[in-house]
Amino acid sequence: MDSLAKLLLQCAILTAFLVNSPLTKVEGSFDESTSLPEFTALVDWIRSHEGGFVDDRLAVLSIPLDNSNSTFYRGVFTTGVVHPGERLCYIPWATIIGPRGFRPEFDAPLVDTAFHLSHELKYGETSPFAPYLKVIGQQQITNPSSWSLSGRALFQQMIGDVLPPHHFDRHVEWFVQHYGMNSDLMKAFFWVSNRAMQADTGNQWLLVPLVDQYNHHSDDGKVNTARFASRGNGFEVIATKFVQAGSELYTKYWGDYTHFFFEEFGFVEEYPQRWEFDLRHVGGSVLEVRLSPIQNATNPKQFHLEWFTDTPDIASMDIMKRELIRLQEFERVYLKDLDSYHSVPKTEKDLILGYHRALMTALDQVVVAASAGERSEEEECIAEMAVTCLGESRRKLSP
């Protein structure tokens, strides 16, 4: 690869890092004034049931993601030091919304739990689950399948036919096919599909108060809690690591890939991120990588890329480079003027932007890593042409 092509690629990568850096929580923002009052009532309700336990050190907080105080991040924190093996909470079965046989003939556990939630929502303040329902009603459902038609259309245009997640709207399509446009049940179904967790015994999906506020982290070194569930006996969270006062408590959700978490739960996970690009339907191969930030690097946005599949073939790299250019074009045409898309709710715009940033970074890293690998003379020639084209395209697309 000649020096010009290398320079163009390096500039493209650096631009993506500077423009597309993810939001980070403001240091020192832990403050009791940010605690959420509705969770005080929820904790009291949990404790009022036999066996219900919530450690006094736990607090559900809403903290700013940046200095503008316009975007907030919610999570479970500890106000005191926590040691491995300590019990953090025990949620009795009587407070958990799960399958109760509302549709015993139906073999979809998510739907059974959704029927239960919908049933309780009709009772509102008179429901025995009222404190939990109040919390549920204040939080948004964020998985793409639940978005507005205009939001889903914009997201589909962004990912195209090649990039993941594929068939992200399958939940809403399946629901409409079986139940039509039942808005109350659909809302309950989306909430269950977005927030429910699976019990460790049997195929049950449960809405577990307080525990559903623990955020996911993909870094095993930062995951500091474990969750245990037993049918009819409740749900328990145990600390697995030493945790400093003021730190967030993390768990690990089921699933492996960054695009899977976005599709199912509606968030872009923090690094490390694992991606699978299945390009077989467009003439390529399956590429699977993990991106981990390099600690103590001069450039804080440097990553270590680990391959879980063979180094990409020429066809796959050509596809990835085309997709990288297409995402840059999408950013120029759509993302720079998101405010003009009045039919797309702001939350959906923010999520699309965040996923676009993560996807751009992943593709950038795959392209630069594969281009740096050993190639035949023919492969190197093709790679140089593609990278030069990428640089030229980005210059043309710049405003």
Short mmCIF file of C-alpha atoms in Angstrom, two decimals:
data_model
loop_
_atom_site.label_atom_id
_atom_site.label_comp_id
_atom_site.label_asym_id
_atom_site.label_seq_id
_atom_site.Cartn_x
_atom_site.Cartn_y
_atom_site.Cartn_z
CA MET A 1 0.00 0.00 0.00
CA ASP A 2 1.51 3.38 -0.99
CA SER A 3 1.96 6.20 1.50
CA LEU A 4 -0.95 8.24 0.11
CA ALA A 5 -3.43 5.39 0.50
CA LYS A 6 -2.18 4.74 4.01
CA LEU A 7 -2.52 8.41 4.90
CA LEU A 8 -6.06 8.58 3.51
CA LEU A 9 -7.11 5.55 5.49
CA GLN A 10 -5.49 6.84 8.69
CA CYS A 11 -7.23 10.19 8.26
CA ALA A 12 -10.56 8.45 7.73
CA ILE A 13 -10.10 6.39 10.88
CA LEU A 14 -9.03 9.40 12.94
CA THR A 15 -12.01 11.42 11.70
CA ALA A 16 -14.37 8.64 12.68
CA PHE A 17 -12.82 8.51 16.15
CA LEU A 18 -13.03 12.26 16.69
CA VAL A 19 -16.53 12.75 15.29
CA ASN A 20 -18.07 9.49 16.44
CA SER A 21 -16.71 9.15 19.96
CA PRO A 22 -19.35 7.74 22.34
CA LEU A 23 -20.84 9.69 25.20
CA THR A 24 -19.21 9.08 28.56
CA LYS A 25 -20.55 9.64 32.04
CA VAL A 26 -19.28 12.74 33.81
CA GLU A 27 -16.82 11.88 36.55
CA GLY A 28 -17.86 12.85 40.03
CA SER A 29 -21.55 13.03 39.12
CA PHE A 30 -22.59 10.54 41.80
CA ASP A 31 -24.86 12.55 44.07
CA GLU A 32 -27.74 11.63 46.35
CA SER A 33 -29.74 14.45 44.78
CA THR A 34 -29.93 12.39 41.57
CA SER A 35 -31.58 9.42 43.28
CA LEU A 36 -35.00 8.59 41.88
CA PRO A 37 -37.88 8.90 44.40
CA GLU A 38 -40.10 6.32 42.68
CA PHE A 39 -37.54 3.68 43.57
CA THR A 40 -37.81 4.48 47.27
CA ALA A 41 -41.45 3.38 47.12
CA LEU A 42 -40.46 0.34 45.05
CA VAL A 43 -37.85 -0.76 47.60
CA ASP A 44 -40.33 -0.31 50.46
CA TRP A 45 -42.83 -2.44 48.55
CA ILE A 46 -40.28 -5.21 47.91
CA ARG A 47 -39.29 -5.24 51.59
CA SER A 48 -42.94 -5.46 52.64
CA HIS A 49 -43.15 -8.99 51.18
CA GLU A 50 -41.94 -12.03 53.05
CA GLY A 51 -38.24 -12.52 52.41
CA GLY A 52 -37.93 -9.26 50.46
CA PHE A 53 -34.49 -7.72 50.92
CA VAL A 54 -32.71 -4.72 49.40
CA ASP A 55 -29.34 -3.67 50.79
CA ASP A 56 -29.33 -0.14 52.21
CA ARG A 57 -26.27 0.69 50.12
CA LEU A 58 -28.12 0.31 46.81
CA ALA A 59 -29.40 3.37 44.96
CA VAL A 60 -30.94 3.75 41.51
CA LEU A 61 -29.51 6.98 40.15
CA SER A 62 -29.95 9.12 37.08
CA ILE A 63 -26.69 10.87 36.22
CA PRO A 64 -25.74 13.18 33.32
CA LEU A 65 -23.92 11.72 30.35
CA ASP A 66 -22.27 15.04 29.57
CA ASN A 67 -21.86 18.54 30.95
CA SER A 68 -24.99 19.77 29.19
CA ASN A 69 -27.21 17.90 31.68
CA SER A 70 -29.57 17.17 28.78
CA THR A 71 -29.00 13.41 28.54
CA PHE A 72 -29.10 11.12 31.54
CA TYR A 73 -27.94 7.61 32.31
CA ARG A 74 -29.79 5.37 34.76
CA GLY A 75 -28.20 2.56 36.74
CA VAL A 76 -27.81 0.83 40.11
CA PHE A 77 -24.99 2.16 42.28
CA THR A 78 -23.64 1.40 45.72
CA THR A 79 -23.20 4.12 48.32
CA GLY A 80 -20.76 1.97 50.31
CA VAL A 81 -18.01 -0.59 49.83
CA VAL A 82 -19.24 -4.02 48.71
CA HIS A 83 -17.34 -7.29 49.16
CA PRO A 84 -17.52 -10.47 47.06
CA GLY A 85 -20.25 -12.84 48.18
CA GLU A 86 -22.45 -10.19 49.77
CA ARG A 87 -26.16 -10.45 49.09
CA LEU A 88 -27.39 -7.25 47.46
CA CYS A 89 -31.08 -8.00 47.08
CA TYR A 90 -33.66 -10.74 47.15
CA ILE A 91 -36.84 -10.19 45.14
CA PRO A 92 -39.73 -12.44 46.27
CA TRP A 93 -41.74 -14.32 43.67
CA ALA A 94 -44.88 -12.41 44.70
CA THR A 95 -43.37 -9.16 43.35
CA ILE A 96 -42.25 -10.63 40.01
CA ILE A 97 -44.42 -10.39 36.90
CA GLY A 98 -44.09 -13.66 35.02
CA PRO A 99 -46.17 -16.34 33.31
CA ARG A 100 -49.29 -17.07 35.33
CA GLY A 101 -51.21 -19.27 32.89
CA PHE A 102 -53.19 -16.47 31.24
CA ARG A 103 -52.56 -18.25 27.94
CA PRO A 104 -51.65 -21.79 29.00
CA GLU A 105 -52.30 -23.18 25.53
CA PHE A 106 -49.80 -20.79 23.98
CA ASP A 107 -46.18 -21.96 23.78
CA ALA A 108 -44.61 -18.45 23.80
CA PRO A 109 -43.47 -17.58 27.35
CA LEU A 110 -42.94 -13.93 26.41
CA VAL A 111 -46.60 -13.65 25.46
CA ASP A 112 -47.79 -15.29 28.67
CA THR A 113 -45.80 -12.76 30.69
CA ALA A 114 -47.10 -9.95 28.47
CA PHE A 115 -50.69 -11.05 29.14
CA HIS A 116 -49.95 -10.91 32.87
CA LEU A 117 -48.46 -7.41 32.61
CA SER A 118 -51.35 -6.18 30.46
CA HIS A 119 -53.80 -7.64 32.99
CA GLU A 120 -52.16 -5.76 35.87
CA LEU A 121 -51.89 -2.50 33.93
CA LYS A 122 -55.69 -2.46 33.57
CA TYR A 123 -55.99 -2.31 37.36
CA GLY A 124 -53.47 0.53 37.70
CA GLU A 125 -53.24 1.85 41.27
CA THR A 126 -55.41 -0.98 42.59
CA SER A 127 -53.09 -3.68 41.23
CA PRO A 128 -50.97 -5.49 43.84
CA PHE A 129 -48.02 -4.62 41.56
CA ALA A 130 -48.82 -0.88 41.52
CA PRO A 131 -45.40 0.35 42.81
CA TYR A 132 -43.66 -1.64 40.09
CA LEU A 133 -46.15 -0.60 37.41
CA LYS A 134 -45.43 3.05 38.22
CA VAL A 135 -41.73 2.50 37.50
CA ILE A 136 -42.53 0.59 34.30
CA GLY A 137 -44.78 3.40 33.08
CA GLN A 138 -42.03 6.00 33.47
CA GLN A 139 -39.46 4.20 31.32
CA GLN A 140 -39.28 4.03 27.56
CA ILE A 141 -39.13 0.88 25.47
CA THR A 142 -36.10 1.25 23.22
CA ASN A 143 -35.63 -1.89 21.10
CA PRO A 144 -35.97 -0.99 17.38
CA SER A 145 -38.92 -3.33 16.81
CA SER A 146 -41.02 -1.05 19.04
CA TRP A 147 -40.09 2.18 17.25
CA SER A 148 -42.32 4.37 15.14
CA LEU A 149 -42.75 3.46 11.47
CA SER A 150 -40.61 6.44 10.45
CA GLY A 151 -37.90 5.53 12.97
CA ARG A 152 -37.78 1.94 11.75
CA ALA A 153 -37.63 3.09 8.14
CA LEU A 154 -34.71 5.43 8.85
CA PHE A 155 -32.85 2.70 10.74
CA GLN A 156 -33.44 0.20 7.92
CA GLN A 157 -32.09 2.71 5.43
CA MET A 158 -28.98 3.10 7.57
CA ILE A 159 -28.13 -0.60 7.96
CA GLY A 160 -29.25 -1.53 4.43
CA ASP A 161 -29.41 -5.16 3.33
CA VAL A 162 -25.89 -6.12 4.42
CA LEU A 163 -25.19 -4.91 7.95
CA PRO A 164 -26.65 -6.27 11.19
CA PRO A 165 -29.10 -6.54 12.78
CA HIS A 166 -31.09 -8.43 10.16
CA HIS A 167 -34.89 -8.64 10.54
CA PHE A 168 -34.80 -6.31 13.56
CA ASP A 169 -38.56 -5.72 13.34
CA ARG A 170 -39.46 -9.41 13.58
CA HIS A 171 -41.04 -8.92 17.04
CA VAL A 172 -43.65 -6.45 15.81
CA GLU A 173 -44.30 -8.47 12.65
CA TRP A 174 -44.82 -11.65 14.67
CA PHE A 175 -47.12 -9.90 17.13
CA VAL A 176 -49.30 -8.27 14.48
CA GLN A 177 -49.57 -11.58 12.64
CA HIS A 178 -50.87 -13.34 15.76
CA TYR A 179 -52.74 -10.59 17.65
CA GLY A 180 -53.32 -7.73 15.25
CA MET A 181 -53.03 -4.13 16.41
CA ASN A 182 -53.97 -4.70 20.07
CA SER A 183 -52.20 -1.61 21.41
CA ASP A 184 -52.43 -2.43 25.14
CA LEU A 185 -51.14 -5.96 24.73
CA MET A 186 -48.55 -4.84 22.19
CA LYS A 187 -47.11 -2.30 24.63
CA ALA A 188 -46.90 -4.98 27.32
CA PHE A 189 -45.30 -7.39 24.84
CA PHE A 190 -42.65 -4.85 23.85
CA TRP A 191 -41.87 -4.09 27.47
CA VAL A 192 -41.43 -7.80 28.23
CA SER A 193 -39.26 -8.38 25.15
CA ASN A 194 -37.16 -5.33 26.09
CA ARG A 195 -36.73 -5.81 29.85
CA ALA A 196 -37.57 -9.38 30.86
CA MET A 197 -34.89 -11.80 32.03
CA GLN A 198 -34.85 -15.55 31.86
CA ALA A 199 -35.07 -17.72 34.96
CA ASP A 200 -32.34 -20.30 35.39
CA THR A 201 -34.93 -23.07 35.67
CA GLY A 202 -37.25 -23.57 32.73
CA ASN A 203 -38.13 -21.31 29.82
CA GLN A 204 -39.66 -18.46 31.82
CA TRP A 205 -39.34 -14.76 31.09
CA LEU A 206 -39.72 -12.55 34.14
CA LEU A 207 -40.06 -8.85 34.90
CA VAL A 208 -38.08 -8.49 38.11
CA PRO A 209 -38.40 -5.18 39.99
CA LEU A 210 -35.13 -3.38 40.78
CA VAL A 211 -33.02 -6.13 39.19
CA ASP A 212 -34.16 -4.93 35.76
CA GLN A 213 -32.35 -1.65 36.47
CA TYR A 214 -28.89 -3.25 36.51
CA ASN A 215 -27.04 -2.33 33.35
CA HIS A 216 -25.16 -4.75 31.13
CA HIS A 217 -21.40 -4.63 30.61
CA SER A 218 -19.49 -6.76 28.12
CA ASP A 219 -16.20 -6.51 30.04
CA ASP A 220 -15.99 -9.45 32.44
CA GLY A 221 -13.59 -7.39 34.54
CA LYS A 222 -16.33 -4.82 35.22
CA VAL A 223 -19.23 -7.23 35.75
CA ASN A 224 -19.48 -7.33 39.55
CA THR A 225 -22.78 -9.11 40.24
CA ALA A 226 -24.42 -12.44 39.47
CA ARG A 227 -28.15 -13.12 39.23
CA PHE A 228 -29.88 -16.27 40.37
CA ALA A 229 -33.52 -17.21 39.92
CA SER A 230 -35.60 -20.17 40.99
CA ARG A 231 -39.23 -20.69 40.04
CA GLY A 232 -41.54 -19.92 42.92
CA ASN A 233 -38.71 -18.87 45.22
CA GLY A 234 -37.64 -15.46 43.97
CA PHE A 235 -34.66 -13.74 42.40
CA GLU A 236 -31.34 -13.00 44.11
CA VAL A 237 -28.35 -10.79 43.22
CA ILE A 238 -24.93 -11.51 44.74
CA ALA A 239 -21.75 -9.39 44.52
CA THR A 240 -18.93 -11.21 42.74
CA LYS A 241 -16.17 -8.60 43.14
CA PHE A 242 -14.96 -5.91 45.50
CA VAL A 243 -16.80 -2.70 44.61
CA GLN A 244 -15.79 0.79 45.71
CA ALA A 245 -18.37 3.17 47.16
CA GLY A 246 -19.99 5.27 44.45
CA SER A 247 -19.45 2.65 41.74
CA GLU A 248 -22.03 1.22 39.41
CA LEU A 249 -23.14 -2.38 39.77
CA TYR A 250 -23.11 -4.26 36.46
CA THR A 251 -24.49 -7.57 35.33
CA LYS A 252 -24.27 -9.47 32.05
CA TYR A 253 -27.27 -9.98 29.81
CA TRP A 254 -27.75 -13.08 27.68
CA GLY A 255 -26.34 -12.80 24.15
CA ASP A 256 -22.96 -12.28 22.52
CA TYR A 257 -23.01 -9.51 19.94
CA THR A 258 -23.27 -5.72 20.06
CA HIS A 259 -25.88 -5.73 17.30
CA PHE A 260 -27.88 -8.37 19.19
CA PHE A 261 -28.04 -6.21 22.34
CA PHE A 262 -29.16 -3.25 20.25
CA GLU A 263 -31.81 -5.32 18.48
CA GLU A 264 -33.21 -6.92 21.64
CA PHE A 265 -32.66 -4.25 24.30
CA GLY A 266 -32.16 -0.99 22.43
CA PHE A 267 -28.72 0.10 23.62
CA VAL A 268 -25.17 0.20 22.28
CA GLU A 269 -23.00 -1.70 24.74
CA GLU A 270 -19.74 -0.26 25.98
CA TYR A 271 -16.42 -1.71 24.84
CA PRO A 272 -15.31 -4.41 24.36
CA GLN A 273 -17.75 -5.02 21.53
CA ARG A 274 -18.20 -8.22 19.56
CA TRP A 275 -19.60 -8.10 16.04
CA GLU A 276 -20.63 -10.72 13.50
CA PHE A 277 -20.93 -9.66 9.87
CA ASP A 278 -22.63 -12.40 7.86
CA LEU A 279 -21.92 -11.50 4.24
CA ARG A 280 -22.78 -14.83 2.65
CA HIS A 281 -26.01 -13.56 1.10
CA VAL A 282 -24.03 -10.93 -0.85
CA GLY A 283 -21.13 -13.13 -1.93
CA GLY A 284 -18.83 -12.78 1.07
CA SER A 285 -18.12 -14.84 4.17
CA VAL A 286 -18.84 -14.61 7.91
CA LEU A 287 -16.57 -12.18 9.78
CA GLU A 288 -16.54 -12.15 13.57
CA VAL A 289 -14.40 -9.74 15.59
CA ARG A 290 -14.06 -8.25 19.05
CA LEU A 291 -12.93 -4.65 19.60
CA SER A 292 -11.20 -3.88 22.89
CA PRO A 293 -9.75 -0.46 23.79
CA ILE A 294 -5.99 -0.47 24.26
CA GLN A 295 -5.24 0.52 27.83
CA ASN A 296 -2.77 3.39 28.39
CA ALA A 297 -2.56 4.04 24.66
CA THR A 298 -1.36 7.45 23.49
CA ASN A 299 -4.55 7.70 21.47
CA PRO A 300 -7.46 6.83 23.82
CA LYS A 301 -9.45 5.61 20.81
CA GLN A 302 -6.99 2.90 19.78
CA PHE A 303 -8.39 -0.62 19.71
CA HIS A 304 -7.14 -4.16 19.72
CA LEU A 305 -9.03 -6.24 17.16
CA GLU A 306 -9.37 -9.97 17.74
CA TRP A 307 -10.54 -12.24 14.92
CA PHE A 308 -12.84 -15.18 15.65
CA THR A 309 -12.93 -16.16 11.98
CA ASP A 310 -10.32 -16.36 9.24
CA THR A 311 -8.86 -13.15 7.88
CA PRO A 312 -11.35 -11.72 5.36
CA ASP A 313 -11.13 -12.75 1.72
CA ILE A 314 -11.02 -10.18 -1.06
CA ALA A 315 -14.76 -10.33 -1.73
CA SER A 316 -15.64 -9.75 1.93
CA MET A 317 -13.24 -6.82 2.25
CA ASP A 318 -14.66 -5.25 -0.89
CA ILE A 319 -18.14 -5.50 0.63
CA MET A 320 -17.00 -4.01 3.95
CA LYS A 321 -15.33 -1.06 2.21
CA ARG A 322 -18.44 -0.38 0.14
CA GLU A 323 -20.55 -0.44 3.29
CA LEU A 324 -18.14 1.95 5.00
CA ILE A 325 -18.53 4.41 2.14
CA ARG A 326 -22.32 3.96 2.21
CA LEU A 327 -22.45 4.72 5.95
CA GLN A 328 -20.42 7.87 5.36
CA GLU A 329 -22.91 8.92 2.70
CA PHE A 330 -25.79 8.19 5.08
CA GLU A 331 -24.15 10.42 7.68
CA ARG A 332 -23.78 13.24 5.17
CA VAL A 333 -27.35 13.02 3.88
CA TYR A 334 -29.31 12.11 7.01
CA LEU A 335 -27.43 12.30 10.29
CA LYS A 336 -26.13 15.83 9.89
CA ASP A 337 -29.71 17.08 9.62
CA LEU A 338 -31.58 14.76 11.98
CA ASP A 339 -33.55 17.62 13.53
CA SER A 340 -35.48 18.03 10.27
CA TYR A 341 -36.97 14.54 10.61
CA HIS A 342 -39.91 15.62 12.76
CA SER A 343 -41.73 12.30 12.41
CA VAL A 344 -38.87 10.42 14.10
CA PRO A 345 -38.93 10.76 17.91
CA LYS A 346 -35.77 12.20 19.47
CA THR A 347 -35.05 9.02 21.44
CA GLU A 348 -35.03 7.00 18.22
CA LYS A 349 -32.81 9.56 16.49
CA ASP A 350 -30.30 9.38 19.34
CA LEU A 351 -30.27 5.58 19.24
CA ILE A 352 -29.77 5.51 15.47
CA LEU A 353 -26.90 7.97 15.79
CA GLY A 354 -25.27 5.94 18.56
CA TYR A 355 -25.53 2.69 16.61
CA HIS A 356 -24.19 4.38 13.48
CA ARG A 357 -21.12 5.52 15.44
CA ALA A 358 -20.46 2.04 16.78
CA LEU A 359 -20.97 0.44 13.37
CA MET A 360 -18.66 2.93 11.67
CA THR A 361 -15.93 2.29 14.22
CA ALA A 362 -16.25 -1.49 13.83
CA LEU A 363 -16.06 -1.34 10.04
CA ASP A 364 -13.15 1.09 10.17
CA GLN A 365 -11.23 -1.24 12.44
CA VAL A 366 -11.93 -4.31 10.31
CA VAL A 367 -10.81 -2.50 7.16
CA VAL A 368 -7.59 -1.14 8.64
CA ALA A 369 -6.71 -4.46 10.32
CA ALA A 370 -7.31 -6.52 7.20
CA SER A 371 -5.45 -4.03 5.02
CA ALA A 372 -2.43 -4.33 7.30
CA GLY A 373 -2.35 -8.13 6.99
CA GLU A 374 -0.16 -10.11 4.63
CA ARG A 375 -1.58 -10.26 1.11
CA SER A 376 -0.57 -11.56 -2.25
CA GLU A 377 0.55 -9.03 -4.84
CA GLU A 378 -2.87 -9.21 -6.51
CA GLU A 379 -4.74 -8.79 -3.21
CA GLU A 380 -2.52 -5.85 -2.22
CA CYS A 381 -3.23 -4.13 -5.52
CA ILE A 382 -7.00 -4.51 -5.05
CA ALA A 383 -6.77 -3.31 -1.43
CA GLU A 384 -4.80 -0.20 -2.44
CA MET A 385 -7.38 0.70 -5.07
CA ALA A 386 -10.26 0.23 -2.63
CA VAL A 387 -8.66 2.29 0.13
CA THR A 388 -7.75 5.09 -2.27
CA CYS A 389 -11.36 5.07 -3.47
CA LEU A 390 -12.53 5.25 0.15
CA GLY A 391 -10.37 8.31 0.79
CA GLU A 392 -11.50 10.05 -2.39
CA SER A 393 -15.16 9.33 -1.59
CA ARG A 394 -14.84 10.75 1.91
CA ARG A 395 -13.28 13.96 0.57
CA LYS A 396 -16.12 14.32 -1.95
CA LEU A 397 -18.76 13.66 0.71
CA SER A 398 -17.36 16.24 3.12
CA PRO A 399 -19.48 19.41 3.30
#
